Structure formats: structure tokens, C-alpha cells
């Protein structure tokens, strides 16, 4: 007689099919998808960064500006101009200059200012902290308020609340930031005395004073973010509600809350998140008018002053930092999209 042997014990959790291991492959698949998204993003942005930095360095040759003319004046002799340019290393071949400059950029060195001889990295660092503080708070306000408004409009699509939200975001999207800033200063700072009207306090001197000084400029800059996030989220959620998987979830008897958070929100939030890829760097770089209104010595104001002075190394440094912000923030957004949005994780 043939001996009967017992089947192997199940390897999965209770309720799983016998003999089928579960649990382990799922984290590996998630990690693989994250790595695939990271690889695709890096493959796109590395060439973009290289091309952008090359064009940025060519700025001096295209502009025709020279440190000798800034230091010696327009009436300087050709010999004096050649001597000063040799001191700055501008008499070497263009590609040699670019290779040295790009190597310094990779080490965080952005050159020396033509106007005062100070390190451009130091000058940018002084203003970048101010602008990052304001832009970060503006982005946070824009995302929170925009997500709330877009969700309300999508859940009440076609109704009075939807039309009210649509009208509100349309109005704030066409209002310039400097107009909003002037109104905020007049009402909340001068009229009610709730916030300081100008100046900046570093976080090291207290979170309360720091937030008080950056709230009004952040509110002025957040209007465009609120409008874009709300519009994109509403459109994405409305489109997700029309998909067949939502109808299938309704047929299976899932609750509206579970349908929204499990299916609709994950698939509809993609366009809203994608718009943030350029919003944060734009907030940092385009805040020059707002910084003038609120008396802030930020990144945008430094860029404007450098361009007006013809300080090419400083302008090049500003462009490099802007490129890094755009590339880095888009990389972060793509990773978040790949993690949250199923279609983005599959490369769709």
C-alpha cells in the first residue's frame, strides 16, 4: 500500500489559498515601482540640467558684458580691459571656462560677484532662506485651501457650491500678487494691526515672530496656487467619478466615503499634484514685487538687483539655483505621483 502523506501546510495567512506565499512580493513590487519612477525621472532631468547649465554659462558671451567695463568704465583702454579679464580667467577658451565653472557648481561654488567680489553662493544664501520661507508657507496654504475647495466643488458638482467655488478661484487667479499684498498690508497690518507690515525675522529668533512676518507675503503669493490646485483637483475628481471602477464600487455596495478615498481621490489627484511641479520654484523666483512691498531681502529681489547691475556671475548663480529648484521639486512630485496615483506608478 502506498503511504498517504499530508499536504504541506499553507504558507500564507489565514484565509489565503494553500501553498501560495503572500505578503513578501508586495513590498518588493512597490519598491520596484518607486525605483522605476525614480529612474525615469532622473533620465529626463539630468540632460535637462546639463543643457540648462550650458545655456546659463553662455549668458556672459551672449550678453557682451565684462567685469572690466563694470570696474573701469566704458572709457577703459583695450589693454586695461584685457588685463582685468585675464584676472577673471575670461581669456581662456570657452569650453575650458565652462568645464571649470560646472565643476565648481557641482561643489556648490557659484563664482564671485563682479560688483563686490563676494561669493555668489553666500549672497544667494542670504536671500534664499527668506524666499524659501515665504514660498513654502504660500505653497502649504495653496495646497490645503485648494484641495478643500476642489473637493467641495467636485462633491457638489453642478450645484450652487460648485459655481461659487469656480467663481471664487477665477477671481483670485486674475488678481496680481502685488495688488493682494497691498490690500493685505492696508487691512490686516495697518488697519487692524494683526501682522507686521514689513521686515523678516529668522526662525532662530522665534517661530511666532517668523510666522507673523511671512504670513502676509505668503497669502499674497498663494492665490494663484489655490486657484490652480482647486481647478485641477475638481476636474480630476469629476473625471474619476465617471470611470467604470467607481460604478463597480457602487454596485459592490461600498460606502461613498470609501469610494472617494480609495478610488476617486487616488486617481483624481494626479493633475493637481502635477501642477505643483513648477509652482514652488516659480513662487521662489517670481516674488520680487512682493518682496519690495513687504520689505524683504529675498532671492527674487537679489536676482533683480543683479540683473540691473549687469553682475553676470550672480545672474548665472540665480539661474542655476532656479534650475536645481525646478528639477528637484519636479523629481519629488513625480515620486509622490508614482506612490499615490496608480496610473503614474505604471508609467501611464
PDB file of C-alpha atoms in Angstrom, residues 14-270:
ATOM      1  CA  UNK A  14      -5.437  32.525   7.387  1.00  0.00           C
ATOM      2  CA  UNK A  15      -7.916  32.683   4.561  1.00  0.00           C
ATOM      3  CA  UNK A  16      -5.300  32.685   1.813  1.00  0.00           C
ATOM      4  CA  UNK A  17      -5.069  29.926  -0.785  1.00  0.00           C
ATOM      5  CA  UNK A  18      -2.932  26.992   0.468  1.00  0.00           C
ATOM      6  CA  UNK A  19       0.608  26.837  -0.848  1.00  0.00           C
ATOM      7  CA  UNK A  20       0.641  30.389  -2.198  1.00  0.00           C
ATOM      8  CA  UNK A  21       3.047  32.661  -0.306  1.00  0.00           C
ATOM      9  CA  UNK A  22       1.687  36.126   0.245  1.00  0.00           C
ATOM     10  CA  UNK A  23       2.906  39.336   1.772  1.00  0.00           C
ATOM     11  CA  UNK A  24       6.548  39.311   0.670  1.00  0.00           C
ATOM     12  CA  UNK A  25       6.228  40.164  -3.046  1.00  0.00           C
ATOM     13  CA  UNK A  26       4.053  43.235  -2.461  1.00  0.00           C
ATOM     14  CA  UNK A  27       6.733  45.411  -0.745  1.00  0.00           C
ATOM     15  CA  UNK A  28       9.216  44.356  -3.420  1.00  0.00           C
ATOM     16  CA  UNK A  29       6.789  45.343  -6.169  1.00  0.00           C
ATOM     17  CA  UNK A  30       6.218  48.713  -4.522  1.00  0.00           C
ATOM     18  CA  UNK A  31       9.945  49.304  -4.164  1.00  0.00           C
ATOM     19  CA  UNK A  32      10.440  48.284  -7.787  1.00  0.00           C
ATOM     20  CA  UNK A  33       7.793  50.729  -8.973  1.00  0.00           C
ATOM     21  CA  UNK A  34       9.354  53.530  -6.906  1.00  0.00           C
ATOM     22  CA  UNK A  35      12.789  52.790  -8.358  1.00  0.00           C
ATOM     23  CA  UNK A  36      11.344  52.712 -11.881  1.00  0.00           C
ATOM     24  CA  UNK A  37       9.714  56.110 -11.375  1.00  0.00           C
ATOM     25  CA  UNK A  38      12.970  57.487  -9.943  1.00  0.00           C
ATOM     26  CA  UNK A  39      14.987  56.116 -12.865  1.00  0.00           C
ATOM     27  CA  UNK A  40      12.597  57.578 -15.458  1.00  0.00           C
ATOM     28  CA  UNK A  41      12.619  60.953 -13.732  1.00  0.00           C
ATOM     29  CA  UNK A  42      16.402  61.114 -13.415  1.00  0.00           C
ATOM     30  CA  UNK A  43      16.803  60.037 -17.052  1.00  0.00           C
ATOM     31  CA  UNK A  44      14.703  63.033 -18.091  1.00  0.00           C
ATOM     32  CA  UNK A  45      16.034  65.692 -15.746  1.00  0.00           C
ATOM     33  CA  UNK A  46      19.783  65.032 -15.922  1.00  0.00           C
ATOM     34  CA  UNK A  47      20.012  66.005 -19.626  1.00  0.00           C
ATOM     35  CA  UNK A  48      17.739  68.973 -18.921  1.00  0.00           C
ATOM     36  CA  UNK A  49      20.064  70.124 -16.147  1.00  0.00           C
ATOM     37  CA  UNK A  50      23.159  69.761 -18.334  1.00  0.00           C
ATOM     38  CA  UNK A  51      21.659  71.694 -21.233  1.00  0.00           C
ATOM     39  CA  UNK A  52      20.245  74.383 -18.939  1.00  0.00           C
ATOM     40  CA  UNK A  53      23.568  74.936 -17.167  1.00  0.00           C
ATOM     41  CA  UNK A  54      25.391  75.178 -20.506  1.00  0.00           C
ATOM     42  CA  UNK A  55      22.948  77.797 -21.769  1.00  0.00           C
ATOM     43  CA  UNK A  56      23.245  79.602 -18.444  1.00  0.00           C
ATOM     44  CA  UNK A  57      27.024  79.770 -18.673  1.00  0.00           C
ATOM     45  CA  UNK A  58      26.806  81.057 -22.237  1.00  0.00           C
ATOM     46  CA  UNK A  59      24.968  84.065 -20.816  1.00  0.00           C
ATOM     47  CA  UNK A  60      28.145  86.130 -20.497  1.00  0.00           C
ATOM     48  CA  UNK A  61      29.201  85.553 -24.092  1.00  0.00           C
ATOM     49  CA  UNK A  62      25.694  86.328 -25.330  1.00  0.00           C
ATOM     50  CA  UNK A  63      25.342  89.454 -23.195  1.00  0.00           C
ATOM     51  CA  UNK A  64      28.670  91.026 -24.137  1.00  0.00           C
ATOM     52  CA  UNK A  65      29.165  92.192 -20.544  1.00  0.00           C
ATOM     53  CA  UNK A  66      32.556  92.233 -18.885  1.00  0.00           C
ATOM     54  CA  UNK A  67      33.812  92.795 -15.322  1.00  0.00           C
ATOM     55  CA  UNK A  68      36.383  95.197 -16.731  1.00  0.00           C
ATOM     56  CA  UNK A  69      33.714  97.561 -18.011  1.00  0.00           C
ATOM     57  CA  UNK A  70      31.920  97.454 -14.639  1.00  0.00           C
ATOM     58  CA  UNK A  71      35.118  98.206 -12.741  1.00  0.00           C
ATOM     59  CA  UNK A  72      36.933 100.538 -15.166  1.00  0.00           C
ATOM     60  CA  UNK A  73      34.035 102.161 -17.001  1.00  0.00           C
ATOM     61  CA  UNK A  74      33.149 102.348 -20.662  1.00  0.00           C
ATOM     62  CA  UNK A  75      36.169 104.541 -21.497  1.00  0.00           C
ATOM     63  CA  UNK A  76      38.747 101.961 -20.368  1.00  0.00           C
ATOM     64  CA  UNK A  77      41.545 101.123 -22.790  1.00  0.00           C
ATOM     65  CA  UNK A  78      41.624  97.713 -24.518  1.00  0.00           C
ATOM     66  CA  UNK A  79      44.829  96.840 -22.648  1.00  0.00           C
ATOM     67  CA  UNK A  80      43.222  97.527 -19.260  1.00  0.00           C
ATOM     68  CA  UNK A  81      40.136  95.525 -20.233  1.00  0.00           C
ATOM     69  CA  UNK A  82      42.273  92.581 -21.367  1.00  0.00           C
ATOM     70  CA  UNK A  83      44.270  92.684 -18.113  1.00  0.00           C
ATOM     71  CA  UNK A  84      41.150  92.608 -15.914  1.00  0.00           C
ATOM     72  CA  UNK A  85      39.533  89.866 -17.983  1.00  0.00           C
ATOM     73  CA  UNK A  86      42.694  87.803 -17.673  1.00  0.00           C
ATOM     74  CA  UNK A  87      42.497  88.177 -13.890  1.00  0.00           C
ATOM     75  CA  UNK A  88      38.980  86.728 -14.027  1.00  0.00           C
ATOM     76  CA  UNK A  89      40.083  83.900 -16.346  1.00  0.00           C
ATOM     77  CA  UNK A  90      37.955  85.138 -19.238  1.00  0.00           C
ATOM     78  CA  UNK A  91      40.809  84.947 -21.730  1.00  0.00           C
ATOM     79  CA  UNK A  92      40.727  81.138 -21.759  1.00  0.00           C
ATOM     80  CA  UNK A  93      38.751  79.035 -24.283  1.00  0.00           C
ATOM     81  CA  UNK A  94      35.011  78.974 -23.708  1.00  0.00           C
ATOM     82  CA  UNK A  95      34.742  75.218 -23.106  1.00  0.00           C
ATOM     83  CA  UNK A  96      37.605  75.312 -20.600  1.00  0.00           C
ATOM     84  CA  UNK A  97      35.834  78.080 -18.696  1.00  0.00           C
ATOM     85  CA  UNK A  98      32.583  76.097 -18.757  1.00  0.00           C
ATOM     86  CA  UNK A  99      34.250  72.907 -17.507  1.00  0.00           C
ATOM     87  CA  UNK A 100      35.832  74.750 -14.569  1.00  0.00           C
ATOM     88  CA  UNK A 101      32.602  76.584 -13.772  1.00  0.00           C
ATOM     89  CA  UNK A 102      30.490  73.422 -13.962  1.00  0.00           C
ATOM     90  CA  UNK A 103      32.904  71.600 -11.681  1.00  0.00           C
ATOM     91  CA  UNK A 104      32.591  74.430  -9.155  1.00  0.00           C
ATOM     92  CA  UNK A 105      28.785  74.276  -9.452  1.00  0.00           C
ATOM     93  CA  UNK A 106      28.817  70.570  -8.590  1.00  0.00           C
ATOM     94  CA  UNK A 107      30.727  71.520  -5.419  1.00  0.00           C
ATOM     95  CA  UNK A 108      28.273  74.296  -4.526  1.00  0.00           C
ATOM     96  CA  UNK A 109      30.501  77.160  -5.669  1.00  0.00           C
ATOM     97  CA  UNK A 110      28.740  79.626  -7.980  1.00  0.00           C
ATOM     98  CA  UNK A 111      31.574  82.023  -8.671  1.00  0.00           C
ATOM     99  CA  UNK A 112      32.405  85.525  -7.466  1.00  0.00           C
ATOM    100  CA  UNK A 113      30.304  88.644  -7.890  1.00  0.00           C
ATOM    101  CA  UNK A 114      31.649  91.201 -10.340  1.00  0.00           C
ATOM    102  CA  UNK A 115      30.298  94.129  -8.366  1.00  0.00           C
ATOM    103  CA  UNK A 116      31.639  93.475  -4.851  1.00  0.00           C
ATOM    104  CA  UNK A 117      33.925  90.416  -5.102  1.00  0.00           C
ATOM    105  CA  UNK A 118      31.782  88.368  -2.691  1.00  0.00           C
ATOM    106  CA  UNK A 119      30.969  84.702  -3.187  1.00  0.00           C
ATOM    107  CA  UNK A 120      27.736  84.360  -5.155  1.00  0.00           C
ATOM    108  CA  UNK A 121      26.802  81.300  -3.076  1.00  0.00           C
ATOM    109  CA  UNK A 122      26.969  83.423   0.078  1.00  0.00           C
ATOM    110  CA  UNK A 123      24.903  86.236  -1.437  1.00  0.00           C
ATOM    111  CA  UNK A 124      22.238  83.825  -2.688  1.00  0.00           C
ATOM    112  CA  UNK A 125      22.141  82.016   0.638  1.00  0.00           C
ATOM    113  CA  UNK A 126      21.309  85.252   2.447  1.00  0.00           C
ATOM    114  CA  UNK A 127      18.156  85.789   0.395  1.00  0.00           C
ATOM    115  CA  UNK A 128      17.174  82.221  -0.417  1.00  0.00           C
ATOM    116  CA  UNK A 129      16.175  81.426   3.170  1.00  0.00           C
ATOM    117  CA  UNK A 130      13.725  84.340   3.152  1.00  0.00           C
ATOM    118  CA  UNK A 131      12.181  83.347  -0.159  1.00  0.00           C
ATOM    119  CA  UNK A 132      12.003  79.646   0.730  1.00  0.00           C
ATOM    120  CA  UNK A 133      10.189  80.511   3.955  1.00  0.00           C
ATOM    121  CA  UNK A 134       7.603  82.635   2.163  1.00  0.00           C
ATOM    122  CA  UNK A 135       7.243  80.254  -0.790  1.00  0.00           C
ATOM    123  CA  UNK A 136       6.945  77.193   1.459  1.00  0.00           C
ATOM    124  CA  UNK A 137       4.152  78.742   3.512  1.00  0.00           C
ATOM    125  CA  UNK A 138       2.451  80.007   0.345  1.00  0.00           C
ATOM    126  CA  UNK A 139       2.583  76.509  -1.135  1.00  0.00           C
ATOM    127  CA  UNK A 140       1.191  74.980   2.055  1.00  0.00           C
ATOM    128  CA  UNK A 141      -1.689  77.471   2.130  1.00  0.00           C
ATOM    129  CA  UNK A 142      -2.347  76.961  -1.573  1.00  0.00           C
ATOM    130  CA  UNK A 143      -2.380  73.170  -1.336  1.00  0.00           C
ATOM    131  CA  UNK A 144      -4.591  72.965   1.769  1.00  0.00           C
ATOM    132  CA  UNK A 145      -7.127  75.567   0.630  1.00  0.00           C
ATOM    133  CA  UNK A 146      -7.018  74.418  -2.998  1.00  0.00           C
ATOM    134  CA  UNK A 147      -7.601  70.776  -2.074  1.00  0.00           C
ATOM    135  CA  UNK A 148     -10.503  71.740   0.168  1.00  0.00           C
ATOM    136  CA  UNK A 149     -12.155  73.953  -2.461  1.00  0.00           C
ATOM    137  CA  UNK A 150     -11.586  71.481  -5.284  1.00  0.00           C
ATOM    138  CA  UNK A 151     -13.018  68.621  -3.255  1.00  0.00           C
ATOM    139  CA  UNK A 152     -16.105  70.624  -2.258  1.00  0.00           C
ATOM    140  CA  UNK A 153     -16.713  71.649  -5.859  1.00  0.00           C
ATOM    141  CA  UNK A 154     -16.352  68.071  -7.125  1.00  0.00           C
ATOM    142  CA  UNK A 155     -18.625  66.600  -4.463  1.00  0.00           C
ATOM    143  CA  UNK A 156     -21.283  69.235  -5.222  1.00  0.00           C
ATOM    144  CA  UNK A 157     -20.637  69.371  -8.953  1.00  0.00           C
ATOM    145  CA  UNK A 158     -23.258  71.280 -10.896  1.00  0.00           C
ATOM    146  CA  UNK A 159     -24.729  72.848  -7.759  1.00  0.00           C
ATOM    147  CA  UNK A 160     -24.550  76.341  -6.230  1.00  0.00           C
ATOM    148  CA  UNK A 161     -21.467  75.492  -4.152  1.00  0.00           C
ATOM    149  CA  UNK A 162     -19.637  74.280  -7.249  1.00  0.00           C
ATOM    150  CA  UNK A 163     -20.445  77.510  -9.091  1.00  0.00           C
ATOM    151  CA  UNK A 164     -19.431  79.614  -6.087  1.00  0.00           C
ATOM    152  CA  UNK A 165     -16.070  77.883  -5.789  1.00  0.00           C
ATOM    153  CA  UNK A 166     -15.470  78.162  -9.525  1.00  0.00           C
ATOM    154  CA  UNK A 167     -16.248  81.875  -9.464  1.00  0.00           C
ATOM    155  CA  UNK A 168     -14.027  82.463  -6.428  1.00  0.00           C
ATOM    156  CA  UNK A 169     -10.966  80.716  -7.877  1.00  0.00           C
ATOM    157  CA  UNK A 170     -11.484  82.533 -11.179  1.00  0.00           C
ATOM    158  CA  UNK A 171     -11.412  85.899  -9.398  1.00  0.00           C
ATOM    159  CA  UNK A 172      -8.306  85.183  -7.302  1.00  0.00           C
ATOM    160  CA  UNK A 173      -6.458  83.684 -10.273  1.00  0.00           C
ATOM    161  CA  UNK A 174      -6.525  87.010 -12.140  1.00  0.00           C
ATOM    162  CA  UNK A 175      -5.561  89.163  -9.170  1.00  0.00           C
ATOM    163  CA  UNK A 176      -1.855  90.146  -9.256  1.00  0.00           C
ATOM    164  CA  UNK A 177       0.110  89.241  -6.154  1.00  0.00           C
ATOM    165  CA  UNK A 178       1.218  92.833  -5.576  1.00  0.00           C
ATOM    166  CA  UNK A 179      -2.408  94.026  -5.529  1.00  0.00           C
ATOM    167  CA  UNK A 180      -3.322  91.357  -2.997  1.00  0.00           C
ATOM    168  CA  UNK A 181      -0.238  92.288  -0.987  1.00  0.00           C
ATOM    169  CA  UNK A 182      -1.165  95.977  -0.853  1.00  0.00           C
ATOM    170  CA  UNK A 183      -4.703  95.127   0.257  1.00  0.00           C
ATOM    171  CA  UNK A 184      -3.419  92.772   2.960  1.00  0.00           C
ATOM    172  CA  UNK A 185      -0.977  95.375   4.286  1.00  0.00           C
ATOM    173  CA  UNK A 186      -3.659  98.076   4.307  1.00  0.00           C
ATOM    174  CA  UNK A 187      -6.311  95.957   6.040  1.00  0.00           C
ATOM    175  CA  UNK A 188      -4.519  93.413   8.231  1.00  0.00           C
ATOM    176  CA  UNK A 189      -1.279  95.243   9.050  1.00  0.00           C
ATOM    177  CA  UNK A 190      -2.039  98.968   9.071  1.00  0.00           C
ATOM    178  CA  UNK A 191      -5.779  98.870   9.735  1.00  0.00           C
ATOM    179  CA  UNK A 192      -6.135  96.028  12.237  1.00  0.00           C
ATOM    180  CA  UNK A 193      -2.525  95.687  13.379  1.00  0.00           C
ATOM    181  CA  UNK A 194      -2.660  91.893  13.290  1.00  0.00           C
ATOM    182  CA  UNK A 195       0.603  91.420  11.382  1.00  0.00           C
ATOM    183  CA  UNK A 196       3.792  93.420  10.827  1.00  0.00           C
ATOM    184  CA  UNK A 197       3.719  95.350   7.577  1.00  0.00           C
ATOM    185  CA  UNK A 198       7.350  94.714   6.575  1.00  0.00           C
ATOM    186  CA  UNK A 199      10.592  93.026   7.546  1.00  0.00           C
ATOM    187  CA  UNK A 200      11.745  89.497   8.241  1.00  0.00           C
ATOM    188  CA  UNK A 201      12.693  87.596  11.396  1.00  0.00           C
ATOM    189  CA  UNK A 202      14.682  84.321  11.100  1.00  0.00           C
ATOM    190  CA  UNK A 203      13.157  81.197  12.697  1.00  0.00           C
ATOM    191  CA  UNK A 204      16.049  81.119  15.186  1.00  0.00           C
ATOM    192  CA  UNK A 205      14.605  84.242  16.835  1.00  0.00           C
ATOM    193  CA  UNK A 206      11.241  82.580  17.440  1.00  0.00           C
ATOM    194  CA  UNK A 207       8.669  80.715  15.391  1.00  0.00           C
ATOM    195  CA  UNK A 208       5.911  83.166  16.321  1.00  0.00           C
ATOM    196  CA  UNK A 209       7.650  86.310  15.002  1.00  0.00           C
ATOM    197  CA  UNK A 210       8.899  84.362  11.980  1.00  0.00           C
ATOM    198  CA  UNK A 211       5.390  83.229  11.029  1.00  0.00           C
ATOM    199  CA  UNK A 212       3.977  86.679  11.696  1.00  0.00           C
ATOM    200  CA  UNK A 213       6.406  88.278   9.224  1.00  0.00           C
ATOM    201  CA  UNK A 214       5.932  85.751   6.401  1.00  0.00           C
ATOM    202  CA  UNK A 215       2.162  85.208   6.631  1.00  0.00           C
ATOM    203  CA  UNK A 216       1.039  88.250   4.628  1.00  0.00           C
ATOM    204  CA  UNK A 217       3.510  87.784   1.735  1.00  0.00           C
ATOM    205  CA  UNK A 218       2.680  84.070   1.703  1.00  0.00           C
ATOM    206  CA  UNK A 219      -1.036  84.834   1.488  1.00  0.00           C
ATOM    207  CA  UNK A 220      -0.385  87.245  -1.379  1.00  0.00           C
ATOM    208  CA  UNK A 221       1.539  84.575  -3.306  1.00  0.00           C
ATOM    209  CA  UNK A 222      -0.828  81.687  -2.521  1.00  0.00           C
ATOM    210  CA  UNK A 223      -3.812  82.910  -4.561  1.00  0.00           C
ATOM    211  CA  UNK A 224      -2.521  81.527  -7.849  1.00  0.00           C
ATOM    212  CA  UNK A 225      -1.655  78.194  -6.216  1.00  0.00           C
ATOM    213  CA  UNK A 226      -5.121  77.940  -4.649  1.00  0.00           C
ATOM    214  CA  UNK A 227      -6.806  78.599  -7.989  1.00  0.00           C
ATOM    215  CA  UNK A 228      -4.713  76.093  -9.967  1.00  0.00           C
ATOM    216  CA  UNK A 229      -4.922  73.311  -7.390  1.00  0.00           C
ATOM    217  CA  UNK A 230      -8.692  73.754  -6.936  1.00  0.00           C
ATOM    218  CA  UNK A 231      -9.380  73.751 -10.689  1.00  0.00           C
ATOM    219  CA  UNK A 232      -7.159  70.766 -11.441  1.00  0.00           C
ATOM    220  CA  UNK A 233      -8.449  68.753  -8.495  1.00  0.00           C
ATOM    221  CA  UNK A 234     -12.084  69.407  -9.344  1.00  0.00           C
ATOM    222  CA  UNK A 235     -11.516  68.337 -12.949  1.00  0.00           C
ATOM    223  CA  UNK A 236      -9.613  65.222 -11.902  1.00  0.00           C
ATOM    224  CA  UNK A 237     -12.196  64.155  -9.332  1.00  0.00           C
ATOM    225  CA  UNK A 238     -15.139  64.727 -11.683  1.00  0.00           C
ATOM    226  CA  UNK A 239     -13.393  62.664 -14.368  1.00  0.00           C
ATOM    227  CA  UNK A 240     -12.639  59.902 -11.841  1.00  0.00           C
ATOM    228  CA  UNK A 241     -16.279  59.708 -10.771  1.00  0.00           C
ATOM    229  CA  UNK A 242     -17.197  58.850 -14.381  1.00  0.00           C
ATOM    230  CA  UNK A 243     -14.869  55.839 -14.581  1.00  0.00           C
ATOM    231  CA  UNK A 244     -16.157  52.276 -14.632  1.00  0.00           C
ATOM    232  CA  UNK A 245     -14.273  51.257 -11.475  1.00  0.00           C
ATOM    233  CA  UNK A 246     -16.337  53.762  -9.480  1.00  0.00           C
ATOM    234  CA  UNK A 247     -19.551  52.269 -10.888  1.00  0.00           C
ATOM    235  CA  UNK A 248     -18.272  48.831  -9.967  1.00  0.00           C
ATOM    236  CA  UNK A 249     -17.530  50.001  -6.417  1.00  0.00           C
ATOM    237  CA  UNK A 250     -21.070  51.366  -6.123  1.00  0.00           C
ATOM    238  CA  UNK A 251     -22.504  48.065  -7.364  1.00  0.00           C
ATOM    239  CA  UNK A 252     -20.452  46.177  -4.778  1.00  0.00           C
ATOM    240  CA  UNK A 253     -22.088  48.308  -2.080  1.00  0.00           C
ATOM    241  CA  UNK A 254     -19.045  50.269  -0.895  1.00  0.00           C
ATOM    242  CA  UNK A 255     -19.785  53.385   1.136  1.00  0.00           C
ATOM    243  CA  UNK A 256     -19.432  56.798  -0.568  1.00  0.00           C
ATOM    244  CA  UNK A 257     -16.581  57.726   1.793  1.00  0.00           C
ATOM    245  CA  UNK A 258     -14.623  54.605   0.934  1.00  0.00           C
ATOM    246  CA  UNK A 259     -15.276  55.073  -2.774  1.00  0.00           C
ATOM    247  CA  UNK A 260     -13.996  58.644  -2.568  1.00  0.00           C
ATOM    248  CA  UNK A 261     -10.809  57.986  -0.600  1.00  0.00           C
ATOM    249  CA  UNK A 262      -9.992  54.551  -2.029  1.00  0.00           C
ATOM    250  CA  UNK A 263     -10.780  55.079  -5.705  1.00  0.00           C
ATOM    251  CA  UNK A 264     -11.746  58.618  -6.692  1.00  0.00           C
ATOM    252  CA  UNK A 265      -9.189  60.698  -4.772  1.00  0.00           C
ATOM    253  CA  UNK A 266      -6.185  58.498  -5.579  1.00  0.00           C
ATOM    254  CA  UNK A 267      -6.961  58.572  -9.292  1.00  0.00           C
ATOM    255  CA  UNK A 268      -8.144  62.187  -9.483  1.00  0.00           C
ATOM    256  CA  UNK A 269      -5.449  63.976  -7.500  1.00  0.00           C
ATOM    257  CA  UNK A 270      -2.780  63.459 -10.170  1.00  0.00           C
TER     258      UNK A 270
END
